[in-house]
Short mmCIF file of C-alpha atoms in Angstrom, two decimals:
data_model
loop_
_atom_site.label_atom_id
_atom_site.label_comp_id
_atom_site.label_asym_id
_atom_site.label_seq_id
_atom_site.Cartn_x
_atom_site.Cartn_y
_atom_site.Cartn_z
CA MET A 1 67.30 170.67 -35.98
CA GLY A 2 64.00 170.63 -34.15
CA PHE A 3 64.97 170.35 -30.66
CA LEU A 4 66.88 173.61 -30.94
CA ALA A 5 64.44 175.61 -32.95
CA GLY A 6 63.49 178.90 -30.89
CA ARG A 7 65.29 177.87 -27.82
CA HIS A 8 67.60 180.62 -26.33
CA VAL A 9 70.94 179.32 -26.10
CA LEU A 10 74.03 180.69 -24.32
CA VAL A 11 77.63 179.82 -25.80
CA ALA A 12 80.26 180.30 -22.97
CA GLY A 13 83.47 181.05 -24.85
CA ALA A 14 84.08 182.78 -28.19
CA GLY A 15 87.28 180.45 -29.32
CA VAL A 16 87.01 178.12 -31.89
CA THR A 17 84.56 175.62 -30.63
CA GLY A 18 82.33 178.51 -29.38
CA ARG A 19 82.41 179.98 -32.71
CA SER A 20 81.82 176.78 -34.32
CA ALA A 21 78.84 175.92 -31.82
CA ALA A 22 77.30 179.33 -32.43
CA GLU A 23 76.89 178.74 -35.83
CA ALA A 24 75.61 175.44 -35.79
CA LEU A 25 73.06 176.87 -33.49
CA LEU A 26 72.11 179.62 -35.60
CA ALA A 27 71.56 177.23 -38.50
CA ALA A 28 69.28 175.12 -36.39
CA ASP A 29 67.38 178.21 -35.56
CA ALA A 30 68.22 178.87 -32.02
CA ALA A 31 68.50 182.40 -30.57
CA VAL A 32 71.93 182.63 -29.63
CA THR A 33 74.01 184.80 -27.09
CA VAL A 34 77.91 184.55 -27.08
CA THR A 35 79.62 185.62 -23.78
CA ASP A 36 83.66 185.48 -23.19
CA GLY A 37 85.72 187.22 -21.01
CA SER A 38 87.84 188.96 -23.94
CA ALA A 39 85.98 191.80 -26.01
CA ASP A 40 88.33 191.25 -28.66
CA ARG A 41 87.32 187.68 -29.13
CA LEU A 42 83.83 188.81 -29.38
CA ALA A 43 84.41 191.50 -31.74
CA ALA A 44 86.02 189.00 -34.10
CA LEU A 45 82.73 187.10 -34.32
CA GLU A 46 80.63 190.45 -35.04
CA GLN A 47 81.01 190.03 -38.81
CA LEU A 48 81.39 186.37 -39.17
CA LEU A 49 78.19 185.68 -37.35
CA PRO A 50 75.37 188.10 -37.58
CA GLY A 51 72.50 187.54 -35.72
CA VAL A 52 74.26 186.36 -32.62
CA THR A 53 74.01 188.41 -29.36
CA LEU A 54 77.41 189.32 -28.25
CA THR A 55 77.74 190.12 -24.42
CA PRO A 56 81.26 190.15 -22.62
CA GLY A 57 81.93 189.11 -19.13
CA LEU A 58 78.33 187.33 -18.38
CA ALA A 59 78.67 186.28 -14.43
CA GLU A 60 75.11 184.54 -15.08
CA PRO A 61 72.61 183.39 -17.96
CA PRO A 62 70.63 185.92 -19.25
CA PRO A 63 66.62 185.73 -18.39
CA GLY A 64 65.19 183.10 -20.49
CA THR A 65 68.04 181.20 -21.41
CA ASP A 66 67.19 177.45 -22.12
CA LEU A 67 70.53 175.74 -22.32
CA VAL A 68 74.36 176.74 -22.15
CA VAL A 69 76.93 175.27 -24.38
CA THR A 70 80.21 175.84 -22.72
CA SER A 71 83.83 175.79 -24.24
CA PRO A 72 85.67 172.48 -22.82
CA GLY A 73 88.31 174.56 -20.83
CA TRP A 74 85.47 176.47 -18.78
CA ARG A 75 85.59 174.70 -15.39
CA PRO A 76 82.40 173.87 -13.47
CA SER A 77 83.67 176.25 -10.66
CA SER A 78 83.35 179.06 -13.26
CA PRO A 79 80.73 182.01 -11.58
CA LEU A 80 78.56 181.62 -15.06
CA LEU A 81 78.29 177.73 -15.22
CA VAL A 82 77.66 177.78 -11.25
CA ALA A 83 74.91 180.39 -11.56
CA ALA A 84 73.35 177.89 -14.51
CA ALA A 85 73.26 175.03 -12.72
CA ARG A 86 71.61 176.66 -9.66
CA ALA A 87 69.23 178.21 -12.32
CA GLY A 88 68.32 174.51 -13.08
CA ILE A 89 69.65 175.31 -16.81
CA GLU A 90 71.22 172.50 -18.49
CA VAL A 91 75.12 173.00 -19.39
CA ILE A 92 76.60 170.96 -22.12
CA GLY A 93 79.84 171.35 -24.32
CA GLU A 94 80.26 171.31 -28.17
CA VAL A 95 80.87 167.67 -28.57
CA GLU A 96 77.50 166.91 -26.77
CA LEU A 97 75.71 169.38 -28.89
CA ALA A 98 77.03 167.76 -31.93
CA TRP A 99 75.83 164.11 -30.51
CA ARG A 100 72.39 165.46 -30.04
CA MET A 101 72.31 167.14 -33.40
CA GLY A 102 73.30 163.91 -35.24
CA LEU A 103 70.76 161.63 -33.49
CA GLU A 104 68.16 164.16 -35.45
CA LEU A 105 69.71 163.13 -38.71
CA ALA A 106 68.11 160.19 -40.66
CA ASP A 107 71.39 158.65 -40.91
CA PRO A 108 73.83 159.73 -38.12
CA PRO A 109 77.48 159.27 -38.66
CA THR A 110 79.43 156.53 -36.81
CA TRP A 111 81.60 157.99 -34.06
CA LEU A 112 84.94 156.33 -33.25
CA ALA A 113 86.40 158.00 -30.22
CA VAL A 114 89.67 158.50 -28.92
CA THR A 115 90.60 159.43 -25.14
CA GLY A 116 93.50 158.94 -22.75
CA THR A 117 96.23 160.94 -21.02
CA ASN A 118 98.55 160.49 -23.76
CA GLY A 119 98.77 159.53 -27.47
CA LYS A 120 95.13 161.11 -28.44
CA THR A 121 96.22 163.03 -31.25
CA THR A 122 98.72 160.30 -33.13
CA THR A 123 95.84 157.55 -32.29
CA VAL A 124 93.34 159.75 -34.02
CA GLY A 125 95.52 160.55 -36.97
CA MET A 126 96.29 157.05 -37.47
CA LEU A 127 92.31 156.01 -37.23
CA GLU A 128 91.73 158.64 -40.00
CA SER A 129 94.61 157.35 -42.08
CA VAL A 130 93.60 153.70 -42.01
CA LEU A 131 89.78 154.87 -42.63
CA ARG A 132 90.58 156.77 -45.50
CA ALA A 133 92.70 153.82 -46.74
CA ALA A 134 89.67 151.74 -46.63
CA GLY A 135 88.19 154.04 -48.64
CA ILE A 136 85.49 155.37 -46.02
CA ASP A 137 84.53 159.28 -45.73
CA ALA A 138 86.06 159.82 -42.34
CA VAL A 139 87.52 162.99 -40.87
CA ALA A 140 89.56 163.31 -37.37
CA CYS A 141 87.74 166.07 -35.50
CA GLY A 142 87.22 166.80 -32.08
CA ASN A 143 90.42 168.11 -29.63
CA VAL A 144 92.46 167.48 -32.72
CA GLY A 145 91.27 170.76 -33.67
CA LEU A 146 88.46 170.53 -36.21
CA PRO A 147 85.15 170.91 -34.08
CA VAL A 148 82.90 168.04 -34.16
CA VAL A 149 80.02 170.28 -35.13
CA ASP A 150 81.89 171.35 -38.22
CA ALA A 151 82.38 167.60 -39.29
CA LEU A 152 79.02 166.79 -38.52
CA LEU A 153 77.66 169.64 -40.82
CA ALA A 154 79.89 168.88 -43.15
CA GLY A 155 78.06 165.36 -43.59
CA ARG A 156 81.48 163.05 -42.81
CA ARG A 157 80.18 159.54 -42.70
CA VAL A 158 82.68 158.38 -39.97
CA LEU A 159 83.95 160.70 -37.28
CA ALA A 160 87.30 159.88 -35.46
CA VAL A 161 86.85 162.05 -32.55
CA GLU A 162 89.54 162.87 -30.15
CA LEU A 163 88.22 163.69 -26.72
CA SER A 164 89.89 165.19 -23.89
CA SER A 165 88.61 164.96 -20.35
CA PHE A 166 87.30 168.12 -20.41
CA GLN A 167 84.93 167.53 -23.64
CA LEU A 168 83.81 164.35 -21.94
CA HIS A 169 82.86 166.00 -18.32
CA TRP A 170 80.51 168.23 -20.75
CA SER A 171 79.29 165.22 -22.81
CA PRO A 172 76.99 163.44 -20.69
CA SER A 173 75.18 161.29 -23.08
CA VAL A 174 77.74 160.70 -25.66
CA ARG A 175 77.87 156.90 -26.61
CA PRO A 176 80.38 156.54 -29.45
CA PHE A 177 80.10 153.13 -31.51
CA ALA A 178 83.52 152.01 -30.20
CA GLY A 179 85.71 154.03 -28.07
CA VAL A 180 89.22 153.43 -26.57
CA LEU A 181 91.06 154.62 -23.32
CA LEU A 182 94.70 154.61 -24.22
CA ASN A 183 96.25 155.33 -20.62
CA LEU A 184 95.84 157.03 -17.64
CA ALA A 185 98.10 159.08 -15.37
CA GLU A 186 97.83 162.19 -13.02
CA ASP A 187 97.06 165.40 -15.45
CA HIS A 188 94.66 168.09 -15.33
CA LEU A 189 94.23 167.69 -11.49
CA ASP A 190 93.71 171.23 -11.09
CA TRP A 191 90.63 171.05 -13.34
CA HIS A 192 89.23 168.02 -12.09
CA GLY A 193 90.12 168.07 -8.35
CA THR A 194 91.01 164.51 -8.40
CA PHE A 195 92.50 161.83 -10.04
CA GLU A 196 89.40 159.74 -9.56
CA ALA A 197 87.31 162.44 -11.09
CA TYR A 198 89.66 162.80 -14.11
CA ALA A 199 89.50 158.87 -14.51
CA ALA A 200 85.48 159.11 -14.39
CA ALA A 201 85.55 161.37 -17.25
CA LYS A 202 87.91 159.48 -19.17
CA ALA A 203 85.92 156.51 -18.82
CA GLY A 204 82.89 157.94 -20.60
CA VAL A 205 84.43 156.84 -23.64
CA LEU A 206 83.85 153.24 -23.13
CA THR A 207 79.83 153.74 -22.87
CA GLY A 208 79.24 152.55 -26.50
CA GLU A 209 79.03 149.36 -28.27
CA VAL A 210 82.54 148.40 -28.00
CA ALA A 211 85.04 149.46 -25.45
CA VAL A 212 88.78 149.06 -25.97
CA GLY A 213 91.47 149.80 -23.47
CA GLY A 214 94.97 149.63 -23.13
CA VAL A 215 95.26 146.53 -20.69
CA ASP A 216 98.95 147.07 -19.81
CA ASP A 217 97.88 150.08 -17.58
CA PRO A 218 96.10 148.56 -14.53
CA VAL A 219 93.90 151.39 -14.01
CA VAL A 220 92.68 151.21 -17.70
CA ALA A 221 92.01 147.57 -17.29
CA GLU A 222 89.95 147.77 -14.07
CA LEU A 223 87.84 150.75 -15.96
CA LEU A 224 87.43 148.37 -19.24
CA ALA A 225 86.41 145.62 -17.11
CA SER A 226 83.67 147.32 -15.34
CA ALA A 227 82.75 149.23 -18.76
CA PRO A 228 78.95 149.28 -19.80
CA ALA A 229 79.89 148.26 -23.15
CA ALA A 230 78.59 145.17 -25.08
CA ALA A 231 82.12 144.07 -26.45
CA HIS A 232 85.19 144.71 -24.30
CA VAL A 233 88.67 144.71 -26.30
CA GLY A 234 92.08 145.05 -24.74
CA PHE A 235 95.41 145.91 -26.66
CA THR A 236 98.91 145.08 -25.09
CA LEU A 237 102.51 145.70 -26.05
CA GLY A 238 103.03 141.89 -25.10
CA SER A 239 101.66 138.94 -26.63
CA PRO A 240 97.72 139.02 -26.81
CA GLU A 241 95.23 136.73 -25.56
CA GLU A 242 91.93 136.09 -27.45
CA GLY A 243 89.83 139.05 -27.75
CA GLN A 244 93.42 141.29 -27.48
CA LEU A 245 95.29 142.79 -30.02
CA GLY A 246 99.24 142.65 -29.16
CA VAL A 247 102.53 142.18 -30.51
CA ARG A 248 103.83 138.48 -31.50
CA ASP A 249 107.09 137.71 -33.10
CA GLY A 250 107.81 141.40 -34.41
CA HIS A 251 104.32 141.90 -35.51
CA LEU A 252 100.84 143.87 -34.67
CA VAL A 253 98.51 140.77 -34.51
CA ASP A 254 94.53 141.14 -34.04
CA ARG A 255 92.99 138.31 -32.03
CA ALA A 256 89.73 140.14 -31.18
CA PHE A 257 88.00 140.57 -34.77
CA GLY A 258 87.62 138.11 -37.57
CA PRO A 259 87.47 134.37 -37.49
CA SER A 260 91.14 133.99 -36.53
CA ASP A 261 94.41 135.44 -35.83
CA GLU A 262 95.12 138.35 -38.32
CA VAL A 263 98.82 139.75 -38.47
CA LEU A 264 98.38 143.36 -39.33
CA LEU A 265 102.14 144.46 -40.27
CA PRO A 266 105.35 144.56 -39.00
CA VAL A 267 106.43 146.89 -35.82
CA ALA A 268 108.83 148.28 -37.80
CA ASP A 269 106.46 149.81 -40.05
CA VAL A 270 104.87 151.67 -37.19
CA ARG A 271 105.59 155.54 -37.28
CA PRO A 272 106.23 156.87 -34.82
CA GLY A 273 108.46 153.92 -33.33
CA GLY A 274 108.80 152.90 -29.87
CA PRO A 275 106.41 151.56 -27.45
CA PRO A 276 103.98 154.70 -27.36
CA GLY A 277 103.70 154.62 -30.90
CA ILE A 278 102.96 150.64 -31.16
CA ALA A 279 100.30 151.37 -28.53
CA ASP A 280 98.64 154.17 -30.46
CA ALA A 281 98.84 151.96 -33.55
CA LEU A 282 97.07 148.86 -31.70
CA ALA A 283 94.34 151.54 -30.53
CA ALA A 284 93.69 152.62 -33.92
CA ALA A 285 93.70 149.21 -35.57
CA ALA A 286 91.33 147.94 -32.75
CA LEU A 287 88.77 150.74 -33.56
CA ALA A 288 89.24 150.28 -37.31
CA ARG A 289 88.52 146.38 -36.89
CA ALA A 290 85.34 147.30 -34.95
CA HIS A 291 83.84 149.13 -37.69
CA GLY A 292 84.80 146.53 -40.10
CA VAL A 293 87.95 147.47 -41.93
CA SER A 294 90.00 144.86 -43.49
CA ALA A 295 93.49 143.87 -42.24
CA ALA A 296 95.14 144.96 -45.49
CA ALA A 297 93.42 148.59 -45.18
CA VAL A 298 94.70 148.83 -41.55
CA ALA A 299 98.15 147.88 -42.68
CA ARG A 300 98.04 150.35 -45.54
CA GLY A 301 96.72 153.38 -43.35
CA LEU A 302 99.25 152.85 -40.41
CA ARG A 303 102.17 152.56 -43.20
CA GLU A 304 100.52 155.91 -44.82
CA PHE A 305 100.38 157.68 -41.51
CA ARG A 306 103.16 160.49 -40.46
CA PRO A 307 103.16 161.99 -37.10
CA GLY A 308 102.42 165.42 -36.27
CA ALA A 309 105.03 168.05 -35.50
CA HIS A 310 106.35 168.22 -31.98
CA ARG A 311 105.90 164.71 -31.29
CA ALA A 312 109.18 163.12 -30.98
CA VAL A 313 110.79 164.60 -34.15
CA VAL A 314 114.24 164.38 -34.82
CA VAL A 315 115.49 168.05 -35.29
CA ALA A 316 119.27 167.32 -36.11
CA THR A 317 122.11 165.38 -35.46
CA ALA A 318 125.43 166.84 -34.93
CA ASP A 319 128.89 165.95 -33.34
CA GLY A 320 127.00 162.53 -32.64
CA VAL A 321 124.15 164.42 -30.72
CA THR A 322 120.65 163.71 -31.62
CA TYR A 323 118.02 166.58 -30.87
CA VAL A 324 114.55 165.64 -30.29
CA ASN A 325 111.86 167.88 -30.06
CA ASP A 326 109.01 166.15 -28.15
CA SER A 327 107.31 169.30 -27.06
CA LYS A 328 103.72 167.70 -27.02
CA ALA A 329 104.83 165.52 -24.16
CA THR A 330 102.86 168.13 -22.01
CA ASN A 331 102.97 165.49 -18.48
CA PRO A 332 104.82 163.20 -16.80
CA HIS A 333 103.68 160.10 -18.36
CA ALA A 334 104.38 161.44 -21.70
CA ALA A 335 107.76 162.58 -20.89
CA ALA A 336 108.46 158.98 -19.47
CA ALA A 337 107.48 157.43 -22.48
CA SER A 338 109.65 159.75 -24.83
CA LEU A 339 112.58 159.40 -22.28
CA ARG A 340 112.49 155.61 -22.38
CA SER A 341 112.89 155.90 -26.21
CA HIS A 342 116.54 156.68 -25.77
CA GLY A 343 119.47 155.07 -23.80
CA SER A 344 121.35 158.02 -22.56
CA VAL A 345 119.53 161.22 -22.50
CA VAL A 346 120.10 165.38 -21.70
CA TRP A 347 116.60 166.18 -20.78
CA VAL A 348 115.09 169.43 -21.30
CA ALA A 349 112.10 169.93 -18.91
CA GLY A 350 110.08 172.44 -17.24
CA GLY A 351 106.78 174.44 -17.49
CA LEU A 352 103.39 174.05 -15.45
CA LEU A 353 102.70 170.71 -13.92
CA LYS A 354 99.04 171.47 -13.17
CA GLY A 355 99.43 169.30 -9.74
CA ALA A 356 101.08 166.34 -11.33
CA SER A 357 103.95 164.58 -9.76
CA VAL A 358 107.07 163.75 -11.23
CA ASP A 359 108.62 161.43 -8.95
CA GLU A 360 107.63 158.16 -10.48
CA LEU A 361 109.08 159.50 -13.71
CA VAL A 362 112.44 160.54 -12.40
CA ARG A 363 112.63 157.42 -10.24
CA ASP A 364 111.98 154.97 -13.08
CA GLU A 365 113.84 157.14 -15.85
CA GLY A 366 116.67 158.79 -14.00
CA HIS A 367 119.48 155.84 -14.72
CA ARG A 368 119.29 156.89 -18.41
CA LEU A 369 119.69 160.80 -17.72
CA ARG A 370 123.20 162.28 -18.67
CA GLY A 371 122.16 165.70 -17.22
CA VAL A 372 119.05 167.86 -16.92
CA VAL A 373 118.34 171.19 -17.84
CA LEU A 374 115.07 173.10 -16.23
CA ILE A 375 112.93 175.87 -17.22
CA GLY A 376 109.78 177.42 -16.61
CA ALA A 377 107.35 177.84 -13.52
CA ASP A 378 107.73 174.22 -11.88
CA ARG A 379 111.48 174.10 -12.53
CA GLU A 380 112.38 173.86 -8.80
CA VAL A 381 109.71 171.34 -8.23
CA ILE A 382 111.45 169.11 -11.04
CA ALA A 383 114.76 169.63 -9.47
CA SER A 384 113.68 168.81 -5.90
CA ALA A 385 112.48 165.51 -7.26
CA LEU A 386 115.85 164.88 -9.20
CA ALA A 387 117.74 165.45 -6.01
CA ARG A 388 115.68 163.02 -4.04
CA HIS A 389 115.69 160.19 -6.49
CA VAL A 390 118.73 160.78 -8.67
CA PRO A 391 121.21 163.26 -6.77
CA SER A 392 124.41 162.26 -8.87
CA VAL A 393 122.32 163.75 -12.08
CA PRO A 394 123.81 167.15 -13.03
CA VAL A 395 121.25 169.58 -13.20
CA THR A 396 121.15 172.89 -14.49
CA VAL A 397 118.07 175.14 -13.42
CA LEU A 398 117.91 178.25 -15.29
CA ASP A 399 115.99 181.40 -14.19
CA GLU A 400 114.32 183.96 -17.06
CA ALA A 401 115.70 181.86 -19.39
CA THR A 402 115.14 181.61 -23.05
CA MET A 403 114.94 178.21 -24.85
CA ALA A 404 118.23 179.05 -26.67
CA ASP A 405 119.73 179.13 -23.49
CA ALA A 406 118.14 175.77 -22.40
CA VAL A 407 119.36 174.03 -25.90
CA ALA A 408 122.96 175.68 -25.31
CA ALA A 409 122.93 174.32 -21.56
CA ALA A 410 121.71 170.85 -22.76
CA ARG A 411 124.44 170.97 -25.56
CA SER A 412 127.50 171.34 -22.98
CA MET A 413 126.29 168.29 -21.03
CA ALA A 414 125.88 166.02 -23.92
CA ARG A 415 128.57 163.41 -25.47
CA ASP A 416 128.57 161.53 -28.66
CA GLY A 417 125.83 158.90 -28.49
CA ASP A 418 123.35 160.98 -26.37
CA ALA A 419 120.09 162.37 -27.27
CA VAL A 420 118.97 165.98 -26.12
CA VAL A 421 115.28 165.77 -25.79
CA LEU A 422 112.85 167.97 -25.06
CA ALA A 423 110.06 166.43 -23.01
CA PRO A 424 108.71 169.05 -20.83
CA ALA A 425 106.61 166.89 -18.62
CA ALA A 426 104.40 170.06 -18.23
CA ALA A 427 102.12 172.53 -20.09
CA SER A 428 103.89 175.51 -21.99
CA MET A 429 101.53 178.78 -20.99
CA ASP A 430 103.80 180.03 -18.68
CA MET A 431 106.36 180.84 -21.15
CA PHE A 432 105.04 180.28 -24.64
CA THR A 433 101.58 180.26 -26.55
CA ASP A 434 101.14 176.58 -26.52
CA TYR A 435 103.32 173.42 -26.92
CA ALA A 436 103.62 173.97 -30.82
CA HIS A 437 105.39 177.48 -29.99
CA ARG A 438 107.41 175.84 -27.46
CA GLY A 439 108.61 173.08 -29.92
CA GLN A 440 109.18 175.54 -32.34
CA ALA A 441 111.29 177.45 -30.12
CA PHE A 442 113.51 174.48 -29.55
CA ALA A 443 113.78 173.22 -33.21
CA ASP A 444 114.99 176.88 -34.11
CA ALA A 445 117.37 177.20 -30.99
CA VAL A 446 118.95 173.71 -32.17
CA LEU A 447 119.19 174.78 -35.77
CA GLU A 448 120.99 177.91 -34.91
CA LEU A 449 123.26 176.53 -32.25
CA VAL A 450 124.26 173.36 -34.52
CA GLY A 451 124.61 175.40 -37.96
CA GLN A 452 126.19 173.70 -40.95
CA ARG A 453 127.18 170.83 -38.73
CA ALA A 454 123.98 169.24 -38.49
CA GLU A 455 124.02 165.51 -40.51
#
């Protein structure tokens, strides 16, 4: 890659994306230094990446640094990145690096990008399934787990890229052929500072040839209308207008691509079901159709898709009570969608709210709550919102509790026909390694509690 050869590049962060970025930079003949606050993470790279300079805890770029490639979680206020900006050194992310490297290829891959507060991973998984059903050499990458530079260097022809707001912040020139903004709600305000800054980062996905947005969300609809893309396509859970995808007579319908309305598949065939899953399927279909995928391949790919773990997964049913693991509902917007899928719920929630408010969630969905069990760092914040908006709902606040304690408390509140739903509305790192660890703890506790009574 000519633009990198001989340049001195500092990689900030020795995690998964930092490691992949460093490897790609080495392959492009750059001189690479990697820094991280963890000496152990750096040590793990020593055998994997010979030729890389490993320097723990840098607070400013080494002399002669031409470029900084940062891991997405590093905030712009990090001392190292502030020092780089002050020195006039460009700071980009791994996604931006992959984009620029792709532009130097004779035949760059097509980028189809997905972002939003909720539903990104499900949508990009659906998109990958649809593209492969059409016989296209495609892979899901980005925030879903596989770094984009790895997918690029593997030679994949179409990249189904999940992008977080952090990744988009550090990707100033990325212009996917088609990009979708699913929805927007308060999240990561501790990182971006304001909702407006968060929304502006997300809107970066709408800057390519085709911009797709969930028009049932008024903020998304406004951003879609003002997007610089040549073509604007909306999707809705209602009946679609011309230029939109939506739902009509129990079917997903495309009125945006092709010479006439296309019936894609019955709503009942979409997994996961419920409004969030249907919206994600419409978004994936829109991106695939923008790339020229047939309606038949869209239907086949969506039917073949299976949701990932910890996303509205039924763990067990016992004594008429259904236990649902939706640990991936890491913010209030996602938790509201999760609760909305059930009529009567014992809600297990809590964790790190990251500055987000739960008042709207509690006000709108409180009528379906049989009871609430709260754990985690911000449990009292959620308890206060419940007391303000639904004071009659029983609430158990558990201090220094395990997930097994929470499940037992929820079971004592539940009645025949209820769902005990783990939809935390918050991040997990106060008590768990990540949302998957939290979800597995819930599933293990449920199975231990219900034992042989699970149906």
